[in-house]
Short mmCIF file of C-alpha atoms in Angstrom, two decimals:
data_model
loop_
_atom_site.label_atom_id
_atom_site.label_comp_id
_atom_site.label_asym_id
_atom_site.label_seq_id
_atom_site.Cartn_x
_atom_site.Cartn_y
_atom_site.Cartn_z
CA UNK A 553 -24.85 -53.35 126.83
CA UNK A 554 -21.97 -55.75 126.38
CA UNK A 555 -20.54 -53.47 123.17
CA UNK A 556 -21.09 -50.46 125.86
CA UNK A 557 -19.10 -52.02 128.47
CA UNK A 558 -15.89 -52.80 126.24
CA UNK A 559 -15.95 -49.22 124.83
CA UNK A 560 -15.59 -47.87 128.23
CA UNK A 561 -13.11 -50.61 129.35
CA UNK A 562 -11.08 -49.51 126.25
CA UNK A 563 -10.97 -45.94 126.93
CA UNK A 564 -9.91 -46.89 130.33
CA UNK A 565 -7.39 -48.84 129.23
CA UNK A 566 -6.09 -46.21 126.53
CA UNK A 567 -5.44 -43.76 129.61
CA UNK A 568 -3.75 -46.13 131.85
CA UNK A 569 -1.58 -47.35 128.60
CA UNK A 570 -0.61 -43.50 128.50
CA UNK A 571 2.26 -43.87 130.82
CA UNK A 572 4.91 -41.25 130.44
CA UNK A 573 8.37 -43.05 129.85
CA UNK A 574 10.18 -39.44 130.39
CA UNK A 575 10.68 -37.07 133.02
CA UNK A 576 11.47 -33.85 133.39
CA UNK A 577 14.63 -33.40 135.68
CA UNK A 578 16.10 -29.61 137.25
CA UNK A 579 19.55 -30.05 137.26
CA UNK A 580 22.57 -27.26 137.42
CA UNK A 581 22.20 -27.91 133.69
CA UNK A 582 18.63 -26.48 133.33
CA UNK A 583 15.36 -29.18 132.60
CA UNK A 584 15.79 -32.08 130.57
CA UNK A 585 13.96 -34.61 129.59
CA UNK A 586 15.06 -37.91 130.10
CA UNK A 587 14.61 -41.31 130.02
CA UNK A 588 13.42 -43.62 133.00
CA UNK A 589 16.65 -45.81 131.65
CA UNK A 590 19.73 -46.97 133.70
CA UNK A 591 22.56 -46.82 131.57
CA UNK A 592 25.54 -48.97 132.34
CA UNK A 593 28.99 -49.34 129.75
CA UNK A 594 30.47 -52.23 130.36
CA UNK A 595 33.81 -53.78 129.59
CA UNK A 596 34.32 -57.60 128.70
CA UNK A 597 37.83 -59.25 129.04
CA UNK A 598 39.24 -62.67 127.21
CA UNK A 599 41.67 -65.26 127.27
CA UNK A 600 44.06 -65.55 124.14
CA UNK A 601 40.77 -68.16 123.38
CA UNK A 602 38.56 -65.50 123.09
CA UNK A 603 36.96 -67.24 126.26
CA UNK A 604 35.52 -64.71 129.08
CA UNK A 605 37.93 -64.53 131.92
CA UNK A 606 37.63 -62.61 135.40
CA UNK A 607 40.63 -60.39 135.92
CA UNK A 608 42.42 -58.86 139.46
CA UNK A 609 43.43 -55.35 139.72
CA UNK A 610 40.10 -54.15 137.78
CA UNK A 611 40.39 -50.81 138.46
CA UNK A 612 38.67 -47.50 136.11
CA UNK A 613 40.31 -43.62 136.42
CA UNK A 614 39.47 -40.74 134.73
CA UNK A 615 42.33 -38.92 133.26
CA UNK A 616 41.15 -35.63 133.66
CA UNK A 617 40.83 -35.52 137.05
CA UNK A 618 42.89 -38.29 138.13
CA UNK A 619 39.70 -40.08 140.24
CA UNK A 620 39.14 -43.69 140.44
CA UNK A 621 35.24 -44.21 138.86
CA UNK A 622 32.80 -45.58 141.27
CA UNK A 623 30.01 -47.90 140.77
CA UNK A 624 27.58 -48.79 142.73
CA UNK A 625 25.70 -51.43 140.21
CA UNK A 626 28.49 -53.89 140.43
CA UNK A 627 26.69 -56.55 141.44
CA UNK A 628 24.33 -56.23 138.54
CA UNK A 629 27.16 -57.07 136.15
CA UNK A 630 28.67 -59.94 138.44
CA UNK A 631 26.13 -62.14 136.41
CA UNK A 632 27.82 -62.16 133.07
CA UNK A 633 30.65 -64.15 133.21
CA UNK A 634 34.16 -61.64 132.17
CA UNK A 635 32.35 -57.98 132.06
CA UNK A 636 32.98 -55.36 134.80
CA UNK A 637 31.85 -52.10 134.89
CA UNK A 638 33.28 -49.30 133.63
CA UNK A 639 30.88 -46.48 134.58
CA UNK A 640 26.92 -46.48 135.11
CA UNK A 641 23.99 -43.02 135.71
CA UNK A 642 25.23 -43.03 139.25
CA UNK A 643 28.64 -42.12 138.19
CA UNK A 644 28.01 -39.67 135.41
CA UNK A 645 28.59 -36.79 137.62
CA UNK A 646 32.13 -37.97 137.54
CA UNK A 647 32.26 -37.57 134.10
CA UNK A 648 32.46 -34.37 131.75
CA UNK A 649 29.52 -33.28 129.43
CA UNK A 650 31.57 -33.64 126.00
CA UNK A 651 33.84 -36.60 127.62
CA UNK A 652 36.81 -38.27 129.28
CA UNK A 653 39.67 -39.92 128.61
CA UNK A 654 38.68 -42.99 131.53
CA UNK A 655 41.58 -45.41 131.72
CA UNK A 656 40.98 -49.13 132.52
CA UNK A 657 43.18 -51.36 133.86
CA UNK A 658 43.17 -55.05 135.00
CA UNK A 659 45.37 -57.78 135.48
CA UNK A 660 45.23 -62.03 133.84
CA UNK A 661 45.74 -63.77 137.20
CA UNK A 662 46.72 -66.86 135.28
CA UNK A 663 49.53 -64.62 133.64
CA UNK A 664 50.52 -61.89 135.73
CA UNK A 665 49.75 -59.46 132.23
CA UNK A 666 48.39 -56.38 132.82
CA UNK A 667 46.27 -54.60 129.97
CA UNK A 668 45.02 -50.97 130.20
CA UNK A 669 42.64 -49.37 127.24
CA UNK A 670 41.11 -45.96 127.20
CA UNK A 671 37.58 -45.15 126.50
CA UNK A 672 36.11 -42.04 126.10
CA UNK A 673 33.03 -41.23 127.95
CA UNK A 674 30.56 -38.81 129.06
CA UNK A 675 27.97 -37.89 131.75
CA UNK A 676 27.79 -34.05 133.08
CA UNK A 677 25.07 -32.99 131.89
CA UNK A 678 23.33 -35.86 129.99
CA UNK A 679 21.18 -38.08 130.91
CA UNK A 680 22.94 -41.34 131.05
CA UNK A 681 26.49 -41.92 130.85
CA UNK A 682 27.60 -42.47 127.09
CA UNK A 683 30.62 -44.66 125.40
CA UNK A 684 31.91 -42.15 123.07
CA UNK A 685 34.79 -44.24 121.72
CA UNK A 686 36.89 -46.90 122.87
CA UNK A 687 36.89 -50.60 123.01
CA UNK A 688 34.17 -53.46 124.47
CA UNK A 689 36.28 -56.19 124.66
CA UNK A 690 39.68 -56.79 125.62
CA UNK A 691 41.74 -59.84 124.88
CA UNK A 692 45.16 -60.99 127.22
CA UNK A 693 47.73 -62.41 124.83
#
């Protein structure tokens, strides 16, 4: 009885464990399948220390279309110490399938130095926003 019992509380369990960690989505693009992830790039800045710093004048544009990038996750990030977001899923539609050139830009408020890198990203028409290229880090002199 007992054996019986497990068996059947095993099967049960098999089909709940069976929980599909992809969806199909309909977008202009035609169906995908993608991942229940939310994909966020982020961008870390330093002191000349190497120590993590907040920065003023944060700012993210995309070169192609001249746009400022906006996030709506930013509090998510606020909880590591030095790293902003540069995009995140919500703003992939913002972004070109095969990638942009997405300027960032921030200022030391100790120094008054401003720094600006470019990344290359996508979005479009894949599921999560993607760092193609381009730095994770960047250090003020």
């Amino acid at each position: 009885m007992i054996k019986r019992i497990f068996i059947s509380l095993l099967f049960a369990c098999s089909f709940i464990s069976c929980h599909k960690a992809q969806q199909q989505v309909q977008t202009p693009c035609g169906t995908q399948v993608c991942t229940d992830l939310f994909a966020i790039i982020t961008i870390k800045f330093t002191d000349k220390n190497g120590n993590a710093m907040t920065v003023q004048n944060y700012s993210v544009t995309n070169q192609r279309t001249h746009l400022k990038i906006v996030n709506t996750s930013s509090a998510v990030i606020n909880m590591i110490y030095g790293s902003y977001i540069v995009a995140d899923d919500n703003a992939k539609s913002q972004l070109s399938t095969d990638g942009d050139d997405v300027l960032v830009s921030a200022t030391n408020p100790t120094t008054g130095q401003t720094k600006a890198v470019t990344l290359k990203l996508s979005g479009g028409c894949n599921c999560h926003v993607n760092r193609i290229s381009g730095v994770d880090v960047v250090a003020f002199d």
